[in-house]
Amino acid sequence: MTDIAALQSEILADIQGAGDEPALEAVRLAALGKKGSVSALLATLGTLSPEDRKTAGPLFNGLKDAVAQAIGARKAQLADAALDARLAAETVDVSLPSAPLNSGTVHPISQVLEEITAIFADLGFAVAEGPDVEFDDYNFTKLNIPPDHPARQMQDTFYVAPQPGDQGAAHVLRTHTSPVQVRAMLAAGKPPIRVISPGRTYRVDSDATHSPMFHQVEALVVDEGIHLGHLKWTVEEFCKAFFEIDRIELRARPSFFPFTEPSLEWDMRCDRSVRGQIKFGTGNDWLELGGSGMVHRKVLENCGFDSTRYTGFAFGFGLDRMAMLKYGIPDIRSFFESDLRWLKHYGFAALDIPTLDGGLSR
Ligand code: PHE
């Protein structure tokens, strides 16, 4: 008869010797599998005499249980060892400094846009918007700019090639934010209107103080009894708030725009006698802010307003110019070159994001 004890110690040695799960599985099959040594032994029970079976049965089954138990224990051991090895291999050194976080900054134009919107919000103005690709009709015709007006000539305006779905309507890249006046009036249907509209504008032009894409902020107020005094007060309050000074001096020059009558251009007294510096409120120099005027009767009528009852004022100032002046930026084109060094220098910190090592990312 097979030496059960010898077989058991042989199998248990194999189990202990199995270095990983596949090896252990091979040992299991060799013992307990269909053709395994233990299974073969158990199969012989049927051939034994009842007498022998009585003693052999518990022995054989004891062997089977001992092997199964040893395999289970070894399996758990191997899994523990595998986990330990993984933990040892994948440790994280939490004392290492973290990789620097590169946070963005607010572009000066965005910053100025936010400042202006906040100032006008305090004065009760809402924000109105219009598209960059604008109807020729809103950019020009409804603003009383007749088809033969010089502002329509090719050197000023980017014309947009006809697109399917235009239904014959000509489009341009808006040359100013004034078409938003038309949109605001058509949308409101009736006064009172008090809106500003900051946004991108386009003209065929490029040098140190002109960029083919630039920004304007338009203001429009329409109601009963609106007069030039309201325009002057609004421009004054806005400039004081934007340039953060209490005492400013404004100068209004007569001007011409087809969509305002009378039309005025505003200058602000400044001192540029020291190179690279500008001071507001004193000095013998004047800084151009932009155009304005009382909304032309025809424009009100083109937008369905009763021009015998309502009047309004509007102005359109150059946003980039104001940003250049307030933050001392010499070349308008640098705003739009996406030079990261420039943006880091002139951009405004967006958020202070704490890094893991306790520093602040910039
Ligand atoms: N749209 C004019 C320009 O671009 C400015 C302006 C706006 C003038 C509103 C009068 C009223 O120059």
Coordinates of C-alpha atoms and ligand atoms in Angstrom, one line a residue, residues 176 178 181 203 216 218 257 259-260 291-292 314-316, ligand 1:
H176 CA -17.5 99.6 -34.4
S178 CA -22.4 101.1 -32.7
Q181 CA -27.2 100.4 -30.5
R203 CA -10.8 97.7 -39.4
Q216 CA -14.5 99.4 -28.1
E218 CA -20.4 101.5 -26.6
F257 CA -20.7 111.0 -37.0
F259 CA -25.5 108.5 -36.4
T260 CA -25.3 111.3 -33.9
G291 CA -16.6 109.8 -30.2
S292 CA -20.1 110.5 -28.9
A314 CA -24.3 107.4 -27.2
F315 CA -20.6 107.1 -27.0
G316 CA -18.0 104.7 -28.3
Ligands
PHE1 N1 -18.8 104.4 -33.5 C1 -17.9 105.6 -33.5 C2 -16.5 105.2 -33.9 O1 -16.2 104.0 -34.0 C3 -17.9 106.2 -32.1 C4 -19.2 106.7 -31.7 C5 -20.0 105.9 -30.9 C6 -19.6 108.0 -32.0 C7 -21.3 106.4 -30.5 C8 -20.8 108.5 -31.6 C9 -21.6 107.7 -30.8 O2 -15.6 106.0 -34.1

